Coordinates of C-alpha atoms in Angstrom, one line a residue:
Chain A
X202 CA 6.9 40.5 -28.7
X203 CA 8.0 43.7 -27.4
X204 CA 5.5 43.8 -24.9
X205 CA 6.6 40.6 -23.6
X206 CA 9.9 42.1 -22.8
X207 CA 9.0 44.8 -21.1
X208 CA 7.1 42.9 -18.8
X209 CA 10.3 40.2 -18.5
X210 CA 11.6 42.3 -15.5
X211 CA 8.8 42.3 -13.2
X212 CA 7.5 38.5 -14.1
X213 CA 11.4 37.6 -13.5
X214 CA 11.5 39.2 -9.7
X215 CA 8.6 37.8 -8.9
X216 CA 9.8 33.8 -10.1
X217 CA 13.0 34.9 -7.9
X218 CA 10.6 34.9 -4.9
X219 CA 8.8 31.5 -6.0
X220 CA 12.3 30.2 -6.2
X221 CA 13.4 31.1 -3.2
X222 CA 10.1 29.6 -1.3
X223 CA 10.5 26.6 -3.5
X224 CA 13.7 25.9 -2.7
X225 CA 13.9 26.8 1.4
X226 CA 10.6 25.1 2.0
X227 CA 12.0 21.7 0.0
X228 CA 15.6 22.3 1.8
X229 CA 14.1 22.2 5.1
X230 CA 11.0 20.2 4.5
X231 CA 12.1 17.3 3.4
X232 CA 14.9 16.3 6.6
X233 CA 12.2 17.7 9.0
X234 CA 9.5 15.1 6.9
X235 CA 12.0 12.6 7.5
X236 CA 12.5 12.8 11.4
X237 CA 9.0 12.8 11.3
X238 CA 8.6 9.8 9.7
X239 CA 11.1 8.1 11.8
X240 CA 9.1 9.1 15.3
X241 CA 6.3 8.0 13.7
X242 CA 7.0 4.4 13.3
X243 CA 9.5 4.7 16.3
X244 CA 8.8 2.1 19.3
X245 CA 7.5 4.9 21.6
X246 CA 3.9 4.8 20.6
X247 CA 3.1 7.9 22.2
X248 CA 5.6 10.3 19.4
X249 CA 3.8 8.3 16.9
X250 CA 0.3 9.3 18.3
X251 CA 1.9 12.6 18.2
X252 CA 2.7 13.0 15.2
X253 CA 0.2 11.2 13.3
X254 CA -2.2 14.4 15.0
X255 CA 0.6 16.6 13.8
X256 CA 0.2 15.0 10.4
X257 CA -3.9 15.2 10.6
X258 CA -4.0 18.7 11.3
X259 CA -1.5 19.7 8.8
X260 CA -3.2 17.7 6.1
X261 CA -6.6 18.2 7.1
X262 CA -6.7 22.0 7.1
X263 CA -5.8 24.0 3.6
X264 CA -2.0 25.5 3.6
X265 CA -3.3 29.1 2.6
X266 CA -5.4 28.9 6.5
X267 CA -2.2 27.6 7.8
X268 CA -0.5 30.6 6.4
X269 CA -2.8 33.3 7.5
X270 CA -2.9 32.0 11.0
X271 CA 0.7 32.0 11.2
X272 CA 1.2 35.3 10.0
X273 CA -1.7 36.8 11.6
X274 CA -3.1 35.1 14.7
X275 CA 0.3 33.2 16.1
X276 CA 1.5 37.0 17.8
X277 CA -1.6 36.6 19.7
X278 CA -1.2 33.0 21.1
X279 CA 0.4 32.3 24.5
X280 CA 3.7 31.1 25.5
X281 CA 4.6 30.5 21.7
X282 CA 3.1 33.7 20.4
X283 CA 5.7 35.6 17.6
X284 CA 5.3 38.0 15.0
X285 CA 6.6 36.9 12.2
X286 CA 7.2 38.9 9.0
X287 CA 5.7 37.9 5.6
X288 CA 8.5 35.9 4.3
X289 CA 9.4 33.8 7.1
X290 CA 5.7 33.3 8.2
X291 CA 5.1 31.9 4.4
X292 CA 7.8 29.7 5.1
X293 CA 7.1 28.4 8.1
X294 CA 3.9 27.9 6.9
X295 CA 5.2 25.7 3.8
X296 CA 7.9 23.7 6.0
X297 CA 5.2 22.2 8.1
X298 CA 2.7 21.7 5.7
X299 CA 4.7 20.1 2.8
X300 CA 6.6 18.4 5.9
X301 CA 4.0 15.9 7.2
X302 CA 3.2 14.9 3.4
X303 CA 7.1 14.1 2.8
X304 CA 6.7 12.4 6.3
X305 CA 4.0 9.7 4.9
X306 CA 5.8 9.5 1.3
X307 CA 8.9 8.1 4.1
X308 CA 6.9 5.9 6.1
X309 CA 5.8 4.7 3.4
X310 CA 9.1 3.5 1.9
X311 CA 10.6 2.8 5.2
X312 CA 7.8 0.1 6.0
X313 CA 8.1 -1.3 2.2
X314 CA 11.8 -2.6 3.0
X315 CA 11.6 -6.5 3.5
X316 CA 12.2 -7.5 7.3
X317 CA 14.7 -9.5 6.2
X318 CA 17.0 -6.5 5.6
X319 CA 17.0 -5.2 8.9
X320 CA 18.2 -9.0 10.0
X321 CA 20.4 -9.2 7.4
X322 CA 22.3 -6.3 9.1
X323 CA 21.3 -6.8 12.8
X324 CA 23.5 -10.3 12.4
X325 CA 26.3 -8.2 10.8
X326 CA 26.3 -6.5 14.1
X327 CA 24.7 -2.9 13.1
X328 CA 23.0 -0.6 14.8
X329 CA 19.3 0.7 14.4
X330 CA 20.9 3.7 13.1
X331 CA 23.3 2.3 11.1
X332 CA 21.2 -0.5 9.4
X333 CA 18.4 3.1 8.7
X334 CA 21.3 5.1 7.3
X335 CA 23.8 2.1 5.1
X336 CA 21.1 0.0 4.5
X337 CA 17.4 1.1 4.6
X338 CA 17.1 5.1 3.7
X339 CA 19.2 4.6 0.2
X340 CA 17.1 1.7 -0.8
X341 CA 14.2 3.6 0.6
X342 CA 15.3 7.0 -1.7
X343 CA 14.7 4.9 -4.8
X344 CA 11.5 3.8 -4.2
X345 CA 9.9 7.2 -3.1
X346 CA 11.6 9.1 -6.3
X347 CA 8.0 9.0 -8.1
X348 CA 5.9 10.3 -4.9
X349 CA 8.8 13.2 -4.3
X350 CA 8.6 14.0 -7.9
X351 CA 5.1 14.3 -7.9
X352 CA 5.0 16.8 -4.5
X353 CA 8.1 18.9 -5.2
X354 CA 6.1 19.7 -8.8
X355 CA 3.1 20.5 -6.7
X356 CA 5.3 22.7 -4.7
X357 CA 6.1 24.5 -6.9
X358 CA 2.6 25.7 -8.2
X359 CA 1.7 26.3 -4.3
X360 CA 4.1 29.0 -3.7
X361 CA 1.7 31.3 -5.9
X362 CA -0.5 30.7 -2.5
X363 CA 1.3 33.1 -0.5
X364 CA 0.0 36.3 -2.7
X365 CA -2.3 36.1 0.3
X366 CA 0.4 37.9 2.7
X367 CA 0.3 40.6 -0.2
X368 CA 4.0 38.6 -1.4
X369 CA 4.8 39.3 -5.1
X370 CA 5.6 35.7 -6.5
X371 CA 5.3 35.0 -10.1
X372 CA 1.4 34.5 -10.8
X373 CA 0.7 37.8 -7.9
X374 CA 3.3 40.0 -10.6
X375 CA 1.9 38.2 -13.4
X376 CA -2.2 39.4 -12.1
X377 CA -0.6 42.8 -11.2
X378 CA 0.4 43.5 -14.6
X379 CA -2.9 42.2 -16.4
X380 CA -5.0 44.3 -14.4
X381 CA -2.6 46.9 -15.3
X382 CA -2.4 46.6 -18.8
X383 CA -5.7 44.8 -19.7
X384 CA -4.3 41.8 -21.5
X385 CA -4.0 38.3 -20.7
X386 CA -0.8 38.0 -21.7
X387 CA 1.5 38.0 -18.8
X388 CA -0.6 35.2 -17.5
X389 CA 0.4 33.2 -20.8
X390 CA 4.0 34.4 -19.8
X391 CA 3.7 33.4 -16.2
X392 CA 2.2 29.4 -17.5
X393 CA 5.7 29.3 -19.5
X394 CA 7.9 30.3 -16.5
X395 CA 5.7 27.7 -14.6
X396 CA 6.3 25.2 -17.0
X397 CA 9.6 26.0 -17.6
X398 CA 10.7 25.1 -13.8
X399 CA 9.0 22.2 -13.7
X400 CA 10.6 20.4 -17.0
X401 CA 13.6 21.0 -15.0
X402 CA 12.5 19.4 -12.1
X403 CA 11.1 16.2 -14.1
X404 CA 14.5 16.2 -16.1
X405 CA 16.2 16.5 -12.7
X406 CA 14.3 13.5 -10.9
X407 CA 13.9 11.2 -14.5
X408 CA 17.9 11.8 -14.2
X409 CA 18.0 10.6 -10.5
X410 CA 15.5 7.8 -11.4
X411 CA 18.0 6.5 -14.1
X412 CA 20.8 7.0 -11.2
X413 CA 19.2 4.5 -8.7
X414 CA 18.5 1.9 -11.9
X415 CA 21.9 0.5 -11.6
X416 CA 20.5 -2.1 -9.2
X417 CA 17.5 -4.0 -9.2
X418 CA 15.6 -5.8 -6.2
Chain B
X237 CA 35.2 -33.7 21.4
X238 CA 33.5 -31.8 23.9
X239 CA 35.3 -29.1 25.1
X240 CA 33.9 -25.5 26.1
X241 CA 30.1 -25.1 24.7
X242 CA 30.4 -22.8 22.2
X243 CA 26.5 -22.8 22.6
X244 CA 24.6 -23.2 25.7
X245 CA 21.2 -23.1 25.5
X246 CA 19.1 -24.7 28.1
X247 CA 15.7 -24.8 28.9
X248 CA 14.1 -22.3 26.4
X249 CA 10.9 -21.3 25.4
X250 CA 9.2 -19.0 23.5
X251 CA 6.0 -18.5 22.7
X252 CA 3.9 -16.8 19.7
X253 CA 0.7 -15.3 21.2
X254 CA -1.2 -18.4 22.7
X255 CA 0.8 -20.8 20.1
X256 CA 4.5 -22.7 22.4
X257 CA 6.8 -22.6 19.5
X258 CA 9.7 -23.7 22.0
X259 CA 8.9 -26.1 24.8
X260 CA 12.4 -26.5 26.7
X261 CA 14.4 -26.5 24.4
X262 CA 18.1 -27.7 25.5
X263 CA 21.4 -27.8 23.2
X264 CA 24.9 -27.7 23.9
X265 CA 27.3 -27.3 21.3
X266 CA 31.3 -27.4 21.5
X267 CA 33.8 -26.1 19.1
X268 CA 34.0 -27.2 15.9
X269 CA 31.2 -29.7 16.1
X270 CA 28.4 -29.3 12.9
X271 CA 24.6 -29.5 14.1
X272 CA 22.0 -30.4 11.7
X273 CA 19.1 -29.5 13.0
X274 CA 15.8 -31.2 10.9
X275 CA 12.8 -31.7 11.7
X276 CA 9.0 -31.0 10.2
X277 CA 7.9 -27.9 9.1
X278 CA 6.2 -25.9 12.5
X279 CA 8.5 -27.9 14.9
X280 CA 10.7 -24.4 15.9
X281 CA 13.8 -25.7 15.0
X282 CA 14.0 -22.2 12.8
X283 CA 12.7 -20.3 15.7
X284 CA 15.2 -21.6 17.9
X285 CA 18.2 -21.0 15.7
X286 CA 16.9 -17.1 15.8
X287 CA 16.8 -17.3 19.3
X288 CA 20.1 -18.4 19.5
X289 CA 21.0 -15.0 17.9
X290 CA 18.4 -12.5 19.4
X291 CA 16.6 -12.1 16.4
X292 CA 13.6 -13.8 18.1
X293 CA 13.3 -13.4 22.3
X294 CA 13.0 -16.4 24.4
X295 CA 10.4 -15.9 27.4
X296 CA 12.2 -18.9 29.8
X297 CA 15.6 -20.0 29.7
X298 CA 19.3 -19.6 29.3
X299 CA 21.3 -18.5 26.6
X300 CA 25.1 -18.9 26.7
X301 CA 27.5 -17.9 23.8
X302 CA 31.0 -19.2 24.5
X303 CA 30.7 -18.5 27.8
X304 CA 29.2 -15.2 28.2
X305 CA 25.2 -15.1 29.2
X306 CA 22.9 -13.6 26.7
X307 CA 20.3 -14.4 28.5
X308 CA 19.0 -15.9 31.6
X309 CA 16.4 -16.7 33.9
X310 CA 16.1 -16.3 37.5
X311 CA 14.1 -18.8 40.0
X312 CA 11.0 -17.1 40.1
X313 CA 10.8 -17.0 36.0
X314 CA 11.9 -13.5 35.1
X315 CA 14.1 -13.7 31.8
X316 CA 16.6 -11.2 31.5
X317 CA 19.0 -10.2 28.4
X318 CA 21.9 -8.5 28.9
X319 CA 22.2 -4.6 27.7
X320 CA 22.0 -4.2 24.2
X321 CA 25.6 -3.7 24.0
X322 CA 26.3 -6.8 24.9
X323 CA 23.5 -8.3 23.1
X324 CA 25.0 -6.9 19.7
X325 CA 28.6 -7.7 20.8
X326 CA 27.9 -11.7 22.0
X327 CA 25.7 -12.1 18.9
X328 CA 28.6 -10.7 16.9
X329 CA 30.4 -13.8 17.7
X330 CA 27.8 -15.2 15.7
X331 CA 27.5 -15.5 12.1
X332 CA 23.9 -16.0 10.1
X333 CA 22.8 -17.0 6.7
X334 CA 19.4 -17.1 5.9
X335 CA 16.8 -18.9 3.4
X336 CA 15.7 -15.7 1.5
X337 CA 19.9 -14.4 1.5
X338 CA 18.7 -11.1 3.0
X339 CA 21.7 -9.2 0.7
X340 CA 22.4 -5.5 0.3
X341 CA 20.0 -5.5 -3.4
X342 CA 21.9 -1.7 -3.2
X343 CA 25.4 -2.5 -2.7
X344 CA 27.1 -4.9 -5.0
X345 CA 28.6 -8.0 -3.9
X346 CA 32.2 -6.7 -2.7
X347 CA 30.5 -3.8 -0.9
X348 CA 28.0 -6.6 0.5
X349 CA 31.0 -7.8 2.1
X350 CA 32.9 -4.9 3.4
X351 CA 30.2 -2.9 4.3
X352 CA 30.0 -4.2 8.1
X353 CA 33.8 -4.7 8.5
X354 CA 33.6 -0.9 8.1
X355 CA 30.4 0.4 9.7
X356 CA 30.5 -2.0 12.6
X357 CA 33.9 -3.1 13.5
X358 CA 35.4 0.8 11.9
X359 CA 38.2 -0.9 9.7
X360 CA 39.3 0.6 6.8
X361 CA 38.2 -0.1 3.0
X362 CA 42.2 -1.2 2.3
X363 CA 41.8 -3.3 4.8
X364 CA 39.1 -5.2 4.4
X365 CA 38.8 -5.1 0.3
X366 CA 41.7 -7.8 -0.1
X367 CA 39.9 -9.7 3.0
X368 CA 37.0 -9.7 1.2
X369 CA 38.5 -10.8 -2.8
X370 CA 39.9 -13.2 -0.6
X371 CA 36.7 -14.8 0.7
X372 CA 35.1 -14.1 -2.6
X373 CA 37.8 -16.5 -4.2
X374 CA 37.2 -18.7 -1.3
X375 CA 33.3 -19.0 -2.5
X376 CA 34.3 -19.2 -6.2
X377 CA 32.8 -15.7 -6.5
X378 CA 35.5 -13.2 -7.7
X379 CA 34.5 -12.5 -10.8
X380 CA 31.0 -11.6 -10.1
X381 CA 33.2 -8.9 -7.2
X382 CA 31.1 -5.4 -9.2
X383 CA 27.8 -7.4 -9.7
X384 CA 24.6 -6.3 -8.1
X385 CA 22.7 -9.2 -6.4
X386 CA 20.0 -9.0 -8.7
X387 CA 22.1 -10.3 -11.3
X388 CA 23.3 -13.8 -9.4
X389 CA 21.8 -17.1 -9.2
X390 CA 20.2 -18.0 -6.3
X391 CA 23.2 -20.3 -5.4
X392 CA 25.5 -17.1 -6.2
X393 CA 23.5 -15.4 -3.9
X394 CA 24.2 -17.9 -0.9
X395 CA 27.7 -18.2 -1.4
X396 CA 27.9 -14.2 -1.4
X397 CA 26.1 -14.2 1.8
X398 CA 28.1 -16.7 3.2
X399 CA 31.2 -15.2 2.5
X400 CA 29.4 -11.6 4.0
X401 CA 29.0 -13.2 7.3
X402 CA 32.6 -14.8 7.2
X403 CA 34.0 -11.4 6.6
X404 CA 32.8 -10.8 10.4
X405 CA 35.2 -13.4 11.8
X406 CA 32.6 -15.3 13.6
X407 CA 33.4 -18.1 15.6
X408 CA 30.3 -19.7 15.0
X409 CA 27.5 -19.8 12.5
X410 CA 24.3 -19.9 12.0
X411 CA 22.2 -21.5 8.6
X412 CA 17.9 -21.1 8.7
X413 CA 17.4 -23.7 6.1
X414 CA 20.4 -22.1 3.2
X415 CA 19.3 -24.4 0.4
X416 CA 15.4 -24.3 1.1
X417 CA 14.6 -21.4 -1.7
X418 CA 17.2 -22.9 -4.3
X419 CA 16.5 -25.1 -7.6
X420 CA 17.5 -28.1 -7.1
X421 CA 20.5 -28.3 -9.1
X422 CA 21.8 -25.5 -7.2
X423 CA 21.6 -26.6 -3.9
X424 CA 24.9 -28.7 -4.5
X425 CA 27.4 -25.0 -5.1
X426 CA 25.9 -24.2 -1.1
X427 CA 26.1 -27.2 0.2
X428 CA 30.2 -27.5 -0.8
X429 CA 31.0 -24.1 0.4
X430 CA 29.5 -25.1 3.9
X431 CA 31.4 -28.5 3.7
X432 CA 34.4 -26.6 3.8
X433 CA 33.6 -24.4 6.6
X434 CA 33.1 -27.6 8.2
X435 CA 36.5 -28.8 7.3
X436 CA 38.2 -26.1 8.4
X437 CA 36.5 -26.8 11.8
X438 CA 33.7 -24.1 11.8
X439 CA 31.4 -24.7 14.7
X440 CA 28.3 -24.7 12.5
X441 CA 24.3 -25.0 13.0
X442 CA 22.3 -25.6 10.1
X443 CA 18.6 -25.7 9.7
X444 CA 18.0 -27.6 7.1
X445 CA 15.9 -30.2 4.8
X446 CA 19.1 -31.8 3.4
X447 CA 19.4 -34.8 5.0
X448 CA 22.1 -36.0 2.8
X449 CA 24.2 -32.8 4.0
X450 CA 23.0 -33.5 7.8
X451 CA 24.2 -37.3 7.6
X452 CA 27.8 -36.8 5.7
X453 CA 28.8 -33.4 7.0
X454 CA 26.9 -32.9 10.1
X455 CA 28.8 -34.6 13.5
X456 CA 25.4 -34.9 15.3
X457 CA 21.9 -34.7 14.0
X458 CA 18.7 -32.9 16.2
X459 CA 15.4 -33.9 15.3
X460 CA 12.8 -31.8 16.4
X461 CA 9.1 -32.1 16.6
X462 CA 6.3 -29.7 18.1
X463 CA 9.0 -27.6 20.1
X464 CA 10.9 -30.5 21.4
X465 CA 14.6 -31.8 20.8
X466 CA 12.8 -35.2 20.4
X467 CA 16.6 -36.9 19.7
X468 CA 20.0 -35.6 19.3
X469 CA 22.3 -38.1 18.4
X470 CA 25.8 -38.6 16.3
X471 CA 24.3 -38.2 12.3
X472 CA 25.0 -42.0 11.2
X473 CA 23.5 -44.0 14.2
X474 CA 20.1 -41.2 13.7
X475 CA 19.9 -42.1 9.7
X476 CA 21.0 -46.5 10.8
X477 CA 18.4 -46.5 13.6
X478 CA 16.3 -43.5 14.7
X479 CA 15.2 -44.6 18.5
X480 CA 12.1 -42.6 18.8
X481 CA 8.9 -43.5 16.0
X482 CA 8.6 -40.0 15.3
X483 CA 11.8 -39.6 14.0
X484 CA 11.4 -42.6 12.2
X485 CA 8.5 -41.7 10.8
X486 CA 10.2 -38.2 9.5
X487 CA 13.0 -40.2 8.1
X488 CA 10.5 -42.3 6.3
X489 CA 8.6 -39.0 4.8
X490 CA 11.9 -37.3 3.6
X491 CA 14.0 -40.4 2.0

């Protein structure tokens, strides 16, 4: 038991950093999914085109070769080439990824509204924009609580992903310190603080779920 | 009674793919004057009442709400709508209930009501709330003021929607068949709310199947067949003696 707490310290900085990918990347990645979404089933057909490539290539290539290539190879493109540190590569990296997946959870929703609510409040007089902010999106919200759930949970695991730009999250501290010590231990640790982050998320969306039960449709 | 057309609608038509829905369709309608509009099932009498209020586009014709073109078309056949901005602020003299109620299943009934008041016209909640108890009471409803939709009848549903689109102040409105998705024993609670409307000298349209409504409450019956007007006439000489066989033979089918 002792052991265990000397290893707290270390385990703990490195959950700081999962944390603080978690939370940017699900900050920023889930308005950008939604914009996304909303070109995508917007009258011009050619943003849709767009970003259904945009969504292709993000989904169709693994995030850890998304994150290499942004850390490593983007300095050397044209025109858009930066250099960007570790951190902000990793979440760069993330935002788009996780993006285009929050993008289809959206369309999803948005296209599972009846018609008839978008002519209930076109006669009221409303605007495209009003009738997607009063009327669609918080209907929407409710019915994409389960697919969110699922992907913020999965986000969670996937920050260990960015031990490959040499970052120490929790599993990367957790590996350092087995090979250090020769016990499997701070892996067992490292499942609990997993775990442990993820019972709060359920709570935290079983909570919103009960929120949006007030009404049914 | 025919003063200003609140409605003018001449010569429209509208097409789905290769299928005419509308064939030249022509209606005028002044103040205050109820239209029933019946006919079968496939004749575009629903179709034209959502032209009427842009929710469907005509390809040929002329639309006219109390004055103010919605819609026209030239000599050589090009139709052409106004902006939007005056698309949404001429329909907005329009009110419209629908067969499926088309409520807020989010919002309960008195933020049904409000929530346009606010969003679209920018007035605020202590405004509108008593506006809206008011209409409630007017529909019978106030009680059921915190309920969600899900928890009304289908005839509780109606009457919430029609007070919703009274809550606009429309000078006209619209009904796509309001007592078509009801049981029958509810159909009645509808029907007397839109009698009233029309006692208070609504200009009304109403789609519908009822043809005891159409001949008591309605001032002039439309039958329609195939994307026709095939005969507009005041509603007790249509139900004594339809002129055209068609309509006779409708008559026949529904009574």
């Amino acid at each position: 038991m002792n052991y265990v707490f000397d290893i707290l310290p270390p385990l703990l900085q490195g959950t700081g950093v999962t944390l603080k990918v978690f939370l940017i990347t699900l900050v920023l990645s889930v308005p950008f999914g939604l914009a996304l979404a909303l070109m995508r089933i917007s009258r011009f057909k050619a943003l849709g085109t767009l970003v259904n490539g945009y969504i292709w290539l993000m989904r169709g290539t693994p995030l850890m070769l998304q994150m290499l290539f942004i850390y490593f190879a983007l300095p050397f493109v044209p025109v858009i080439g930066i250099s960007l540190p570790d951190f902000p590569a990793a979440i760069v990296a993330f935002v788009l990824n996780y993006a285009a997946y929050f993008a289809e959870i959206f369309r999803a929703g948005i296209q599972s509204i009846d018609r008839g609510q978008y002519e209930g409040a076109r006669v009221l007089g409303m605007t495209y924009a009003q009738t997607m902010r009063r009327i669609v999106l918080p209907q929407v919200i409710k019915r994409i609580l389960p697919p969110i759930s699922n992907e913020t949970i999965t986000l969670v695991k996937d920050t260990s992903l960015i031990y490959v730009l040499a970052m120490n999250d929790l599993l990367r501290a957790a590996r350092g310190i087995v090979q250090r010590d020769f016990t499997t231990t701070p892996f067992i640790v490292a499942a609990a603080f997993y775990l442990i982050m993820t019972l709060v998320l359920t709570y935290g969306f079983q909570r919103l779920e009960k929120k949006y039960a007030v009404y049914d449709e | 009674m025919m003063n200003e057309a609140m409605i003018r609608a001449v010569d429209v038509h509208k097409h789905f793919g290769p299928v005419e829905v509308l064939k030249g369709v022509s209606l005028e309608v002044g103040k205050g004057e109820v239209i029933a509009i019946i006919g079968p099932s496939g004749s575009g009498k629903s179709t034209f009442l959502r032209c009427l209020i842009h929710l469907e586009t005509v390809h040929r014709g002329t639309i006219e709400i109390e004055g103010e073109k919605l819609v026209s078309t030239d000599a050589a056949g090009h139709c052409q709508y106004v902006p939007d901005a005056e698309i949404r602020r001429i329909c907005g003299k329009m009110g419209m209930v629908f067969q499926h109620f088309n409520l807020f299943p989010h919002l309960t009934v008195l933020q049904n009501i409000i929530e346009a008041p606010m969003t679209v016209k920018g007035m605020r909640r202590d405004e509108v709330v008593p506006k809206a108890e008011a209409l409630l009471k007017k529909v019978g409803l106030l009680e059921k003021r915190d309920s969600y939709p899900s928890r009304l009848s289908g005839g509780q549903k109606q009457r919430v929607a029609i007070a919703r689109a009274l809550a606009m102040e429309p000078d006209i409105m619209l009904f796509d068949e309001p007592t078509s998705a009801l049981d029958p024993e509810l159909t009645g609670e509808v029907l007397r709310t839109m009698r009233e409307l029309a006692d208070e000298h609504m200009t009304m349209v109403v789609v519908t199947h009822e043809m005891g409504f159409a001949r008591e409450v309605a001032s002039r019956v439309i039958f329609m067949d195939e994307g026709n007007i095939v005969e507009s006439r005041p509603a007790r000489e249509l139900f004594a003696c339809p002129e055209h066989p068609r309509t006779r033979a409708f008559l026949e089918n529904m009574l």
